[in-house]
Short mmCIF file of C-alpha atoms in Angstrom, two decimals:
data_model
loop_
_atom_site.label_atom_id
_atom_site.label_comp_id
_atom_site.label_asym_id
_atom_site.label_seq_id
_atom_site.Cartn_x
_atom_site.Cartn_y
_atom_site.Cartn_z
CA MET J 234 9.69 -5.43 -10.93
CA CYS J 235 10.49 -7.39 -7.77
CA LEU J 236 9.51 -10.84 -6.52
CA ALA J 237 8.78 -11.70 -2.88
CA ASP J 238 8.24 -15.39 -2.08
CA ASP J 239 9.91 -17.62 0.47
CA HIS J 240 10.14 -20.50 -2.02
CA SER J 241 13.13 -20.08 -4.33
CA LEU J 242 11.59 -22.54 -6.80
CA MET J 243 8.53 -20.30 -7.14
CA ARG J 244 10.72 -17.23 -7.70
CA ASP J 245 12.75 -19.09 -10.32
CA GLY J 246 9.56 -20.12 -12.13
CA LEU J 247 8.23 -16.57 -12.14
CA LYS J 248 11.54 -15.25 -13.48
CA GLU J 249 11.38 -17.71 -16.36
CA VAL J 250 7.87 -16.53 -17.23
CA LEU J 251 8.73 -12.84 -16.97
CA ARG J 252 12.02 -13.06 -18.88
CA ALA J 253 10.02 -14.04 -21.96
CA VAL J 254 8.49 -10.54 -22.01
CA PRO J 255 10.94 -7.96 -23.42
CA GLU J 256 9.60 -5.00 -21.43
CA PHE J 257 9.76 -6.82 -18.08
CA ALA J 258 12.85 -6.90 -15.90
CA VAL J 259 13.17 -8.56 -12.48
CA VAL J 260 15.48 -6.30 -10.48
CA GLY J 261 15.20 -7.78 -7.00
CA GLU J 262 14.04 -10.74 -4.89
CA ALA J 263 12.95 -11.18 -1.28
CA SER J 264 12.08 -14.20 0.86
CA THR J 265 10.48 -12.48 3.88
CA GLY J 266 8.02 -9.66 4.43
CA THR J 267 10.71 -7.49 6.01
CA GLU J 268 13.01 -8.03 3.02
CA ALA J 269 10.15 -7.13 0.68
CA VAL J 270 9.67 -3.77 2.41
CA MET J 271 13.40 -3.03 2.32
CA LEU J 272 13.54 -4.02 -1.34
CA ALA J 273 10.64 -1.73 -2.24
CA ALA J 274 12.18 1.18 -0.35
CA ARG J 275 15.54 0.74 -2.08
CA LEU J 276 14.46 -0.05 -5.65
CA ARG J 277 10.97 1.56 -5.95
CA PRO J 278 9.84 -1.05 -8.53
CA ASP J 279 6.79 -0.45 -10.72
CA VAL J 280 5.37 -3.83 -9.65
CA LEU J 281 6.05 -6.15 -6.72
CA LEU J 282 4.66 -9.71 -6.81
CA LEU J 283 4.03 -10.69 -3.20
CA ASP J 284 3.32 -14.07 -1.61
CA ILE J 285 1.36 -13.74 1.65
CA GLY J 286 2.72 -16.81 3.46
CA MET J 287 6.26 -15.56 4.03
CA PRO J 288 8.02 -15.18 7.40
CA GLY J 289 7.85 -11.71 8.91
CA PRO J 290 4.98 -9.28 9.55
CA ARG J 291 1.41 -10.11 8.60
CA ALA J 292 0.75 -9.69 4.89
CA SER J 293 -1.52 -6.68 5.47
CA GLU J 294 1.16 -4.92 7.52
CA THR J 295 3.82 -5.74 4.92
CA ILE J 296 1.65 -4.16 2.20
CA ARG J 297 0.97 -1.09 4.34
CA GLN J 298 4.69 -0.62 4.92
CA ILE J 299 5.42 -1.02 1.21
CA THR J 300 2.81 1.57 0.25
CA ARG J 301 4.35 3.95 2.77
CA VAL J 302 7.97 3.60 1.63
CA ALA J 303 7.20 3.15 -2.09
CA PRO J 304 3.73 4.58 -2.81
CA GLU J 305 4.27 4.33 -6.57
CA THR J 306 4.82 0.55 -6.42
CA HIS J 307 1.89 -1.66 -7.48
CA VAL J 308 1.67 -4.62 -5.09
CA LEU J 309 0.19 -7.74 -6.71
CA VAL J 310 -0.63 -10.48 -4.23
CA LEU J 311 0.03 -13.94 -5.66
CA THR J 312 -1.28 -16.72 -3.42
CA MET J 313 -3.28 -19.93 -3.06
CA ASN J 314 -5.48 -18.35 -0.33
CA ASP J 315 -8.94 -17.57 -1.67
CA GLU J 316 -10.69 -16.48 1.53
CA PRO J 317 -12.86 -13.36 1.03
CA GLU J 318 -11.72 -11.92 4.38
CA MET J 319 -8.09 -12.13 3.30
CA VAL J 320 -8.83 -10.61 -0.11
CA HIS J 321 -10.74 -7.74 1.48
CA ASP J 322 -8.08 -7.04 4.13
CA LEU J 323 -5.19 -6.97 1.66
CA LEU J 324 -7.04 -4.71 -0.78
CA GLU J 325 -7.80 -2.32 2.07
CA ALA J 326 -4.12 -2.45 3.05
CA GLY J 327 -3.22 -1.11 -0.40
CA ALA J 328 -2.73 -4.07 -2.74
CA THR J 329 -3.32 -3.26 -6.41
CA GLY J 330 -4.29 -6.81 -7.29
CA TYR J 331 -5.10 -10.20 -5.79
CA LEU J 332 -4.27 -13.20 -7.96
CA LEU J 333 -4.47 -16.94 -7.36
CA LYS J 334 -1.36 -18.97 -8.15
CA SER J 335 -3.52 -21.06 -10.48
CA ILE J 336 -3.48 -18.06 -12.84
CA LEU J 337 -2.41 -18.76 -16.42
CA ARG J 338 0.92 -17.41 -17.68
CA GLU J 339 -0.83 -15.18 -20.23
CA GLU J 340 -3.16 -13.80 -17.56
CA LEU J 341 -0.30 -12.91 -15.24
CA ILE J 342 1.49 -11.06 -18.02
CA ALA J 343 -1.72 -9.23 -18.97
CA VAL J 344 -2.34 -8.17 -15.36
CA ILE J 345 1.20 -6.86 -14.89
CA ARG J 346 0.92 -4.86 -18.10
CA SER J 347 -2.44 -3.43 -17.13
CA VAL J 348 -1.87 -2.31 -13.54
CA THR J 349 0.50 0.51 -14.41
CA SER J 350 -1.93 1.93 -16.96
CA ARG J 351 -5.17 1.53 -14.98
CA PRO J 352 -6.72 4.45 -13.07
CA PRO J 353 -5.47 4.59 -9.45
CA ASN J 354 -8.94 3.87 -8.03
CA THR J 355 -9.23 0.33 -9.47
CA VAL J 356 -7.81 -3.03 -8.49
CA VAL J 357 -7.49 -6.34 -10.31
CA LEU J 358 -8.87 -9.62 -8.97
CA ILE J 359 -8.51 -13.15 -10.25
CA VAL J 360 -10.29 -15.27 -7.66
CA SER J 361 -12.95 -17.97 -7.56
CA ARG J 362 -16.52 -17.13 -8.56
CA GLN J 363 -17.69 -17.79 -5.01
CA THR J 364 -15.16 -15.35 -3.53
CA ALA J 365 -15.99 -12.71 -6.15
CA ALA J 366 -19.71 -13.00 -5.31
CA ARG J 367 -19.08 -12.70 -1.57
CA LEU J 368 -16.86 -9.67 -2.05
CA LYS J 369 -19.51 -7.89 -4.09
CA SER J 370 -22.11 -8.45 -1.37
CA ARG J 371 -19.85 -7.37 1.47
CA PRO J 372 -20.44 -3.87 2.90
CA THR J 373 -17.44 -1.56 2.92
CA HIS J 374 -16.20 0.53 5.80
CA PRO J 375 -14.35 3.85 5.74
CA VAL J 376 -10.62 3.72 6.36
CA GLU J 377 -9.53 5.54 9.49
CA PRO J 378 -7.09 8.38 8.76
CA LEU J 379 -3.52 8.10 10.01
CA LEU J 380 -3.56 11.69 11.31
CA THR J 381 -6.42 13.49 12.99
CA GLU J 382 -7.83 16.55 11.26
CA ARG J 383 -6.04 18.87 13.68
CA GLU J 384 -2.73 17.02 13.24
CA ALA J 385 -3.06 17.20 9.46
CA VAL J 386 -3.72 20.95 9.56
CA LEU J 387 -0.84 21.48 11.99
CA LEU J 388 1.52 19.51 9.75
CA GLY J 389 0.46 21.73 6.84
CA LEU J 390 1.53 24.78 8.85
CA VAL J 391 4.86 23.11 9.61
CA ALA J 392 5.29 22.74 5.84
CA GLU J 393 4.86 26.52 5.57
CA ALA J 394 7.94 26.89 7.82
CA MET J 395 5.95 28.26 10.76
CA SER J 396 7.48 28.10 14.23
CA ASN J 397 5.70 26.50 17.18
CA ALA J 398 4.74 29.96 18.43
CA GLN J 399 3.30 30.95 15.04
CA ILE J 400 1.34 27.71 14.79
CA ALA J 401 -0.01 28.18 18.31
CA SER J 402 -1.15 31.68 17.42
CA ARG J 403 -2.76 30.57 14.15
CA LEU J 404 -4.67 27.68 15.78
CA PHE J 405 -5.42 29.49 19.07
CA ILE J 406 -3.68 26.84 21.16
CA THR J 407 -0.64 26.84 23.44
CA GLU J 408 2.89 26.00 22.34
CA ALA J 409 2.77 23.02 24.69
CA THR J 410 -0.22 21.70 22.75
CA VAL J 411 1.63 22.21 19.47
CA LYS J 412 4.57 20.19 20.84
CA ARG J 413 2.21 17.43 21.97
CA HIS J 414 0.62 17.25 18.52
CA LEU J 415 4.06 17.13 16.90
CA THR J 416 5.12 14.30 19.19
CA ASN J 417 2.02 12.34 18.14
CA ILE J 418 2.66 13.07 14.46
CA TYR J 419 6.28 11.92 14.71
CA ALA J 420 5.16 8.67 16.37
CA LYS J 421 2.50 7.96 13.74
CA LEU J 422 4.86 8.67 10.84
CA ASN J 423 7.87 7.04 12.52
CA ALA J 424 9.70 10.34 12.06
CA VAL J 425 12.50 11.89 14.10
CA SER J 426 12.25 15.54 13.08
CA ARG J 427 10.11 18.11 11.26
CA VAL J 428 11.97 17.55 8.01
CA ASP J 429 11.64 13.79 8.34
CA ALA J 430 7.91 14.06 9.12
CA LEU J 431 7.30 16.28 6.09
CA ARG J 432 9.23 13.93 3.82
CA LYS J 433 7.31 10.87 4.98
CA ALA J 434 3.96 12.68 4.87
CA ARG J 435 4.58 13.75 1.26
CA ALA J 436 5.56 10.19 0.34
CA VAL J 437 2.13 8.82 1.32
CA GLY J 438 0.06 11.80 0.16
CA LEU J 439 -0.81 13.13 3.62
CA LEU J 440 0.64 16.60 3.36
CA ASP J 441 -1.61 17.98 0.64
CA ALA J 442 -4.66 16.67 2.45
CA GLY J 443 -3.54 18.37 5.66
CA ARG J 444 -2.88 21.72 4.01
CA ASN J 445 -6.29 21.65 2.38
CA GLY J 446 -7.95 20.97 5.69
CA GLY J 447 -9.23 17.57 4.58
CA ARG J 448 -9.08 14.23 6.34
CA PRO J 449 -6.24 12.27 4.74
CA GLN J 450 -6.66 8.54 4.25
CA ARG J 451 -4.56 6.23 6.35
CA TYR J 452 -2.98 4.43 3.43
CA PRO J 453 -3.49 4.45 -0.33
CA SER J 454 -6.26 1.84 -0.42
CA LEU J 455 -9.54 0.90 -2.01
CA PRO J 456 -12.94 -0.29 -0.87
CA VAL J 457 -13.65 -3.67 -2.39
CA ALA J 458 -16.74 -2.30 -4.11
CA ASP J 459 -14.44 -0.43 -6.52
CA ALA J 460 -12.58 -3.58 -7.57
CA ALA J 461 -12.48 -4.64 -11.20
CA VAL J 462 -12.74 -8.43 -11.52
CA VAL J 463 -10.79 -9.42 -14.64
CA ARG J 464 -11.86 -13.06 -14.73
CA PRO J 465 -13.00 -15.27 -11.84
CA GLY J 466 -10.60 -18.15 -11.36
CA ARG J 467 -11.61 -21.71 -11.84
#
């Protein structure tokens, strides 16, 4: 797993806790959001413990970038911030868990052990009772897809090695329109070529959705209503 916190003392304390567990291994550390993303991309850890008050991008954007470059990594937010809006935003961004830093050592270990074995459509919360109650009563909103339906379908045809002319013929559009769609896709995926776009789309689960004609989700994320509250914090 990896640790991301701008306080070295906090990282040292977490390492001491985690070293006591034989199956845990801390393989990397970061002190900014940007470093956390780079670390996740390079090491692809099973779990990344993330503080949300670090220098760099907003926490939600940091989590989105991590889920894009390392979709198999479980991001556990570890913070003192207990605001329902923050909890909701970071879960929607793709966090697997949201834990207060007042968590007990045994609880942290139990959460880390559980996240890799839980179904992918659940998250873990350890927050105050008041925050848990407000989250349960909050309405959820659908997540906007990263690609439009037409872009997703077009990318699926690119994956079938079709040329621009073949795609235009299949979709009854002009080649100029195909090129415009590809330009938009490259921009949204931060890609520089067809191969790069396909690689990045597969990494975040967009390609299968496009080939099946569905509307892919923007990021691997969860509505708060699906959250599993382990134990409200004190």
